[in-house]
Amino acid sequence: MTEDHFDTLAIHAGQEPDPTTGAAVVPIYATSTYVQSAPGEHKGYEYSRTDNPTRTALQTQLAALEGVMEGDDGGCVATSSGLAATSLIGFMLSPGDHLLLSNDAYGGTYRLVAQVLAGHGIEFSTVEMTDLDAVAAAMQSNTKVVWIETPTNPLLKVVDIAAVAAIADASGATVVVDNTFATPYLQQPLELGADMVLHSSTKYLGGHSDTVGGAIVTNDADLHERLRFLQNAAGPVPGPFDCYLVLRGIKTLGVRMDRHCSNAMMIANFLADDPRVERVWYPGLPTDAGYDTAVSQMAAFGGMVSFVPKGGMDAANRIASSTRLFFLAESLGGVESLIEVPAAMTHMSVEGTALEVPEDLIRLSVGIEHIDDLVSDLDLALG
Ligand SMILES: Cc1ncc(COP(=O)(O)O)c(C=O)c1O
C-alpha cells in the first residue's frame, strides 16, 4: 500500500466514518463516562480523562502528521494547552535532573522552568542553541532534557535540530522540539533525531484563534507509555469540543500554511526594503542568520515575522496600536493577522532574564488575508 501524503493524512488519519452512524465527521463525544456490559468489560473507553474518542481521533491524526503511524512505536498525547504539555514533560524529571533550554524559548516555557520546576529541584540553564560549541559545553552529566524551540519566539532563530540532537544523544539526554511555529507541515523533528515534539495547538494547528490546546508526539514506545500515564495521572486533558476544533483545523493546515508562508515572505521583503524599518527577522530572507539551516530542515519559512522600526519603543507602540487588519493581540497562527510588542505583552515574564527581548521589537503573525491589504495596512501604520 502506498503511504498517503501529508494533506491526505490530515483529513483521513484517525478519522474513519463513525462506526454506529456512518457520520463522515468524527463526532464530539460529550461524555465523561462509558457504560460497561459487566464490571471491567467495555469497548476501550472507561472515563474521559483517560480516553475519549474525539481525543483519540485527534491524537492519531497529529501523530501521523509527525510521522508516527498507527501500529508504529509511540504516539500522541493531547493536552489542555501547550504549557500543559510542557508540564507533562516537567513531570518526567526528578529533583537533581538538569534541563537545557534555548535562550530564546517562549517566555511561558521559561517561566514554568524557572519559577515552577526549579522549585521542585529541577536544575536548568539556558544556552544559545544556534551555537553548537556552546550547546556541547552546556551539557552536564545530569542533563536529562535538551529543549529546542525552532524557529524561536519571537526572534525567529533557527536551531539545527539534527546537530543538537546528535550532541544530546551522545550524553543520553532526551531531545524535545517545540514545533509550534513550524508545524509538522514545514518541519519533522522526529525524523531529524528528536525524541518528542511539542505543540501549542492553540496556534497553527487549531488555526482559527478559537481554542487553547497542546500535544506531544513521540516515536519512542517507552516515552509514549510514560506520557499516556502522566496524561491520565495528572489530568491536563482537552475537552472533546476543543479536540474537535483542533481536528477540524488540522484538516486545512497545509493550505493555510502555504498562504501564511507566502504572505510572510512578501511582508518580510516589504519591511526589509523599507527605510522606516531598522531590522527584520525572517528565516526566509537570505541575509538572515538562520536561512541556511532553515533551507536544510524546513519546507518553507513560516508565517511569523519580527522587526524593529526606526524610532524606538514609541514608534513600536504607535505602529502596533494603529494597524486596522493586524489585530493588536497576543497569540499567533490564526487565519487573521496579529501584531504585538513582545516586551510589553507575551514576553513580559522574561524581563531581566537571559531571554529578554528588545523593547522596540514588533512581532507579526501573518494571516491568510489578501497580501495587498496586509501590506497597505502596515504601510499606513508605519506612518
Ligand atoms: C512556541 C510556543 N510554545 C508553547 C506555547 C504555550 O502554548 P499555550 O499558550 O497553548 O499554553 C506558546 C504560546 O504562545 C508558544 O508560542
Coordinates of N, CA and C in Angstrom, one line a residue, residues 39-150:
P39 N -18.7 -5.6 35.0 CA -17.6 -4.8 35.6 C -16.3 -5.1 34.8
G40 N -15.6 -4.1 34.3 CA -14.4 -4.3 33.6 C -14.5 -4.6 32.1
E41 N -15.8 -4.8 31.7 CA -16.0 -5.1 30.2 C -16.5 -3.9 29.5
H42 N -15.7 -3.4 28.6 CA -16.1 -2.1 27.9 C -15.5 -2.1 26.5
K43 N -15.8 -1.1 25.7 CA -15.4 -1.0 24.3 C -14.1 -0.2 24.2
G44 N -13.2 -0.2 25.2 CA -12.0 0.5 25.1 C -12.0 1.9 25.8
Y45 N -13.2 2.3 26.2 CA -13.3 3.6 26.9 C -14.0 3.4 28.2
E46 N -13.4 4.0 29.3 CA -14.0 3.9 30.7 C -14.4 5.2 31.2
Y47 N -13.5 6.2 31.0 CA -13.6 7.5 31.7 C -12.9 8.5 30.8
S48 N -13.5 9.7 30.6 CA -12.9 10.6 29.5 C -11.6 11.3 29.9
R49 N -11.2 11.3 31.2 CA -9.8 11.8 31.5 C -8.8 10.8 30.9
T50 N -9.2 9.5 30.9 CA -8.2 8.5 30.5 C -8.3 8.5 28.9
D51 N -9.4 8.4 28.3 CA -9.6 8.4 26.9 C -11.0 8.9 26.5
N52 N -11.0 9.5 25.3 CA -12.3 10.0 24.8 C -12.1 9.8 23.2
P53 N -13.1 9.3 22.5 CA -12.9 9.0 21.1 C -12.6 10.2 20.2
T54 N -13.1 11.4 20.6 CA -12.7 12.6 19.8 C -11.3 12.9 20.0
R55 N -10.8 12.7 21.3 CA -9.4 13.0 21.5 C -8.5 11.9 20.8
T56 N -9.0 10.7 20.9 CA -8.2 9.6 20.2 C -8.0 9.9 18.7
A57 N -9.1 10.5 18.1 CA -9.0 10.8 16.6 C -7.9 11.9 16.4
L58 N -8.0 12.9 17.3 CA -7.0 14.0 17.2 C -5.6 13.5 17.4
Q59 N -5.4 12.6 18.4 CA -4.1 12.1 18.7 C -3.5 11.3 17.5
T60 N -4.4 10.5 16.9 CA -4.0 9.6 15.8 C -3.6 10.5 14.6
Q61 N -4.5 11.5 14.4 CA -4.2 12.4 13.2 C -2.9 13.1 13.4
L62 N -2.7 13.7 14.6 CA -1.4 14.5 14.8 C -0.2 13.6 14.8
A63 N -0.3 12.5 15.4 CA 0.9 11.5 15.3 C 1.2 11.2 13.9
A64 N 0.2 10.9 13.1 CA 0.5 10.6 11.7 C 1.2 11.8 11.0
L65 N 0.8 13.0 11.3 CA 1.4 14.1 10.6 C 2.9 14.3 11.1
E66 N 3.2 13.9 12.3 CA 4.6 13.9 12.7 C 5.4 12.7 12.3
G67 N 4.7 11.8 11.5 CA 5.4 10.6 11.0 C 5.2 9.3 11.8
V68 N 4.3 9.4 12.8 CA 4.1 8.2 13.7 C 2.7 7.6 13.3
M69 N 2.8 6.5 12.6 CA 1.5 5.9 12.1 C 1.0 4.9 13.1
E70 N -0.3 4.6 12.9 CA -1.0 3.6 13.8 C -0.2 2.3 13.7
G71 N 0.1 1.7 14.8 CA 0.9 0.4 14.7 C 2.4 0.7 14.9
D72 N 2.9 1.9 14.7 CA 4.3 2.3 14.9 C 4.5 2.4 16.4
D73 N 5.8 2.4 16.9 CA 6.1 2.7 18.2 C 5.7 4.2 18.5
G74 N 5.2 4.5 19.7 CA 5.0 5.9 20.0 C 3.6 6.3 19.7
G75 N 3.4 7.6 19.7 CA 2.0 8.2 19.5 C 1.9 9.6 20.0
C76 N 0.7 10.0 20.2 CA 0.5 11.4 20.6 C -0.3 11.5 21.9
V77 N -0.1 12.4 22.7 CA -1.0 12.8 23.8 C -1.4 14.2 23.7
A78 N -2.7 14.4 23.6 CA -3.2 15.8 23.5 C -3.4 16.3 24.9
T79 N -3.2 17.6 25.1 CA -3.3 18.3 26.4 C -4.2 19.5 26.3
S80 N -4.5 20.1 27.5 CA -5.4 21.2 27.6 C -4.8 22.5 27.1
S81 N -3.5 22.6 27.0 CA -2.8 23.8 26.5 C -1.4 23.4 26.1
G82 N -0.7 24.2 25.4 CA 0.7 23.9 25.1 C 1.5 23.8 26.4
L83 N 1.2 24.7 27.4 CA 2.0 24.7 28.6 C 1.6 23.4 29.5
A84 N 0.4 22.9 29.3 CA 0.1 21.7 30.0 C 1.0 20.5 29.4
A85 N 1.2 20.6 28.1 CA 2.1 19.6 27.5 C 3.5 19.7 28.1
T86 N 4.0 21.0 28.2 CA 5.3 21.2 28.7 C 5.4 20.7 30.2
S87 N 4.3 20.9 30.9 CA 4.2 20.5 32.3 C 4.4 18.9 32.4
L88 N 3.7 18.2 31.5 CA 3.9 16.8 31.5 C 5.3 16.4 31.3
I89 N 6.0 17.1 30.5 CA 7.5 16.7 30.3 C 8.2 17.1 31.6
G90 N 7.8 18.2 32.2 CA 8.4 18.5 33.5 C 8.2 17.4 34.5
F91 N 7.0 16.8 34.5 CA 6.8 15.7 35.4 C 7.7 14.5 35.2
M92 N 8.3 14.4 34.0 CA 9.1 13.2 33.7 C 10.5 13.4 34.4
L93 N 10.8 14.6 34.9 CA 12.1 14.9 35.5 C 12.0 14.7 37.1
S94 N 13.2 14.4 37.6 CA 13.3 14.2 39.1 C 14.2 15.3 39.7
P95 N 14.1 15.6 41.0 CA 15.0 16.5 41.6 C 16.4 16.2 41.3
G96 N 17.2 17.2 40.9 CA 18.6 16.9 40.6 C 18.9 16.7 39.1
D97 N 17.8 16.5 38.4 CA 17.9 16.5 36.9 C 18.1 17.9 36.4
H98 N 18.8 17.9 35.2 CA 19.1 19.2 34.6 C 18.4 19.3 33.2
L99 N 17.8 20.5 33.0 CA 17.2 20.7 31.7 C 17.9 21.9 31.0
L100 N 18.3 21.7 29.8 CA 19.0 22.7 29.0 C 18.0 23.3 28.0
L101 N 17.9 24.7 28.1 CA 16.8 25.4 27.4 C 17.4 26.4 26.5
S102 N 16.8 26.6 25.3 CA 17.3 27.6 24.4 C 17.1 29.0 25.1
N103 N 18.0 29.9 24.8 CA 17.9 31.2 25.5 C 17.0 32.2 24.8
D104 N 16.2 31.6 23.8 CA 15.2 32.4 23.2 C 13.9 31.6 23.1
A105 N 13.7 30.8 24.1 CA 12.4 30.0 24.2 C 11.2 30.9 24.5
Y106 N 10.1 30.4 24.2 CA 8.8 31.0 24.6 C 8.9 31.4 26.1
G107 N 8.5 32.7 26.4 CA 8.6 33.1 27.8 C 7.8 32.3 28.8
G108 N 6.7 31.7 28.4 CA 5.9 30.9 29.3 C 6.6 29.6 29.6
T109 N 7.4 29.1 28.6 CA 8.2 27.8 28.9 C 9.2 28.2 29.9
Y110 N 9.9 29.3 29.7 CA 11.0 29.7 30.7 C 10.4 29.9 32.1
R111 N 9.2 30.6 32.1 CA 8.6 30.8 33.4 C 8.3 29.5 34.1
L112 N 7.8 28.5 33.4 CA 7.4 27.3 34.0 C 8.7 26.6 34.6
V113 N 9.8 26.7 33.7 CA 11.0 26.0 34.2 C 11.6 26.8 35.3
A114 N 11.7 28.1 35.2 CA 12.4 28.9 36.2 C 11.6 29.1 37.5
Q115 N 10.3 29.2 37.4 CA 9.5 29.6 38.6 C 8.7 28.4 39.1
V116 N 8.6 27.3 38.4 CA 7.8 26.2 38.9 C 8.8 24.9 39.1
L117 N 9.3 24.5 38.0 CA 10.1 23.2 38.0 C 11.3 23.4 38.9
A118 N 11.9 24.6 38.9 CA 13.1 24.8 39.7 C 12.8 24.7 41.2
G119 N 11.6 25.1 41.5 CA 11.1 25.0 42.9 C 11.0 23.5 43.3
H120 N 10.9 22.6 42.4 CA 10.8 21.2 42.7 C 12.1 20.5 42.5
G121 N 13.2 21.3 42.5 CA 14.6 20.7 42.5 C 15.1 20.4 41.1
I122 N 14.4 20.8 40.0 CA 14.9 20.6 38.7 C 15.9 21.7 38.4
E123 N 17.1 21.3 38.0 CA 18.1 22.3 37.6 C 17.9 22.7 36.2
F124 N 18.3 23.9 35.8 CA 18.2 24.3 34.4 C 19.2 25.4 34.1
S125 N 19.6 25.4 32.8 CA 20.4 26.6 32.3 C 19.9 26.9 30.9
T126 N 20.3 28.1 30.5 CA 19.9 28.5 29.1 C 21.2 28.6 28.3
V127 N 21.0 28.4 26.9 CA 22.2 28.4 26.1 C 21.7 29.0 24.7
E128 N 22.7 29.5 24.0 CA 22.4 30.0 22.6 C 22.5 28.7 21.7
M129 N 21.3 28.2 21.4 CA 21.2 26.9 20.7 C 21.7 26.9 19.3
T130 N 21.9 28.1 18.7 CA 22.4 28.1 17.4 C 23.9 27.9 17.4
D131 N 24.5 28.0 18.6 CA 26.0 27.9 18.7 C 26.3 26.4 19.3
L132 N 26.6 25.6 18.3 CA 26.8 24.1 18.7 C 27.9 23.9 19.7
D133 N 28.9 24.7 19.7 CA 30.0 24.5 20.7 C 29.5 24.9 22.1
A134 N 28.7 25.9 22.1 CA 28.1 26.4 23.4 C 27.1 25.3 23.9
V135 N 26.4 24.6 23.0 CA 25.5 23.6 23.4 C 26.3 22.4 24.0
A136 N 27.3 22.0 23.3 CA 28.2 20.9 23.8 C 28.7 21.3 25.2
A137 N 29.2 22.5 25.3 CA 29.8 22.9 26.6 C 28.8 23.0 27.7
A138 N 27.5 23.2 27.4 CA 26.5 23.4 28.4 C 25.9 22.1 28.9
M139 N 26.2 21.0 28.2 CA 25.7 19.7 28.6 C 26.4 19.3 29.9
Q140 N 25.6 18.8 30.9 CA 26.1 18.4 32.2 C 25.8 16.9 32.3
S141 N 26.5 16.3 33.3 CA 26.3 14.8 33.5 C 24.9 14.5 33.9
N142 N 24.2 15.5 34.5 CA 22.8 15.3 34.9 C 21.8 15.9 33.9
T143 N 22.2 16.3 32.7 CA 21.3 16.8 31.7 C 20.4 15.7 31.2
K144 N 19.1 15.8 31.4 CA 18.1 14.8 31.0 C 17.3 15.2 29.8
V145 N 17.1 16.6 29.7 CA 16.3 17.1 28.6 C 17.0 18.3 27.9
V146 N 17.1 18.2 26.6 CA 17.5 19.4 25.9 C 16.3 19.9 25.1
W147 N 15.9 21.1 25.4 CA 14.7 21.7 24.9 C 15.0 22.7 23.8
I148 N 14.6 22.3 22.6 CA 14.8 23.1 21.4 C 13.5 23.8 21.0
E149 N 13.6 25.0 20.7 CA 12.4 25.7 20.0 C 13.0 26.2 18.7
T150 N 12.3 25.9 17.6 CA 12.8 26.4 16.3 C 11.7 26.5 15.3

